[in-house]
């Protein structure tokens, strides 16, 4: 783009005539407010066909001069660019004169423009003797300037208002993208896209009109088709009504009678079978009811026994309570006698009596130990005799009581310990450790007794397993724990599996040779399984096999010897205690209280010794009474359940009896109804064609109409519909419908042809849009490159990503150019997001503005900037000045005289404007200050 080298004004505002050299990069126009800075720029804007600032126009300025004409002339550069073309070709000189002549014509002002090759003065332009200068109008002149680089988009940018230098950064992303494309874009690409879109719109409008015509024809064809369908529907209904009356109803009546006869026959048979089944069920139910009655009688007997036990427990409780009360009374009486003895004979007598009491207590204690030892000896003797006479494990009270219940219920069973025999004494402890949780497992002789046994186990809260599924143990694996065990009978499968998978090892170190997952046990009972290894603990008492029985016999014999030795040691101590007690009793003789104490010492000591046991018996009696009461309550609860079961069975018996009676009452009417159906069938079949009896055809009719009643209802409905409906009965409507259907087909073919044409136009539009998008992307990349280059000059990081452009009109219309600036590494800010300061707004607008003028094909250009330093501090003024010096554009900058002197630092040429003095006709000429190079 060109730049300005000289400006001459004649009769412009209050200036009469002057010429200014403008051949510098940065020109500062300085002066007070109202001195003509903007007036000078508006002269340049008028010369270049731009809009003046604010609400002003060129007429305002020429009227002030009070003359009939005005001139604006500028000499601009016309040097070839990088492509070799000159901006104002066919002008071939390095300088070109641009002139604007303004004249009054008929009360209004007109302006003409001229472009002359070389530096042509105003007088030569006015004379135009050789007709070398061609005066043109405003529009043609703008086109010539646009060819020279002053495009309408740049013109809009150059026409920014005074003080609006920062308005570019207030553009929306969409508006900025449109401006950038106006400046850099290829107009031919845009015109091709617009032409393709117009062609597409025309094709689609034509297609829409053809579609409306086709829809109207389709509506006519559809109306005639509906009339034809109405005729066909009438014809179908009439034919169907005739068929129903003459054939379908009779056939369905016969088929329905045949079906009803078969169903009734089956129903009668089922009723007979049901009655027989109910008779059998009633007999079985009565038998089961008798069983429940028997169970109730047994429960009543158990309740009587439990109630008797409850009464006995109550008596025992009362007796134990009285016994504790008597003992407490004796101890209280002894305390009273001791207090009396202390009053009568002094404290020495009390000490003597206390010594006597201790001696007598010692004697009673030894006597009690002797009795307990004798009782224990007798108990061990009884156990030894029982162990010698009886084989099997030692008895457990809970297990014995439950086994007695099983025996009373007739459930044969055995204990697991009764059928297990350990063949190797060395492994007895390991076997006992593994089988300790299963010592009291009970094995049922008959598997069918399992539910009865489980019911007893639930009632008794039996904590051990009751196993009904038994089988012969398989041969043991070599080295397993099962190898040292022999079973006398069938055992649970899980027990055989447990013993069969455990391997015997001498110690844990010997298990190293076994596979990783092998389960093993040592002689000492150290067991390894899938969860890990642990010691099971070696039981002190053995339960399984003859070895266990022998160990128990040996232990009982050792216990008896120990008790006998204890008795031999105890008897001399007993004799000495008796002698001491007799001597103390003699010393206390003669004191009444002492005599009473001595006389009843044995009773007192016995009471004191027996009191804990009496209290224990009272506690046991309370527990026994509670247990007996709980047993009675449990039996009462069971009796209530049995009563409910008896009532339910009685209701079931009554219901079955009632159902049997109903079946008997329903049988006779069913048989009579069946006879009537058979007679009616015979009447209908007389004279009926054979094909009417075909079952499959009749089934299809039944599927369609249901039954004869449904067919008759359908016939009546059809007749009513034929009578009431508005029907088409003329068959010519079929011919008209076919003709219109053919016309619709022909018109649809034409529509499809136009639709293909519209599709082709859409494809062309898509291709043109693709080219437009490609050019738009290239334009944005070029503009982003210019922005980054200017940002580097201004020490500002500028980011201008290429927008996402969809290949459709909606995406293009919504696309925008997002530009972000990073000042002083404080974070990126957008175009107009309110984050930037006033100075940063100016810097952003300058970068956006100058980037529009950076064209590699047409470098240079000029920029009008009104008061860019209005919002800047001193540091930012220097920063903007350095930035302007670093660019290649020509700048005409206005600045009021109130600014800091730093605004003049970047200027090579400074124009100084002055106000017109009052009374003068013309304003003073513009002063000129040029920086020495």
Coordinates of C-alpha atoms in Angstrom, one line a residue, residues 48 62 104 110 128 205 212 236 291 375 911:
X48 CA -9.1 9.3 0.3
X62 CA -15.7 24.2 3.0
X104 CA -20.7 24.8 -5.0
X110 CA -20.0 18.5 -5.0
X128 CA -6.0 20.4 -17.6
X205 CA -37.0 -22.8 -4.2
X212 CA -46.0 -28.2 -3.6
X236 CA -65.8 -56.7 0.5
X291 CA -52.4 -89.5 63.5
X375 CA -18.0 -91.0 98.5
X911 CA 3.0 19.5 12.7

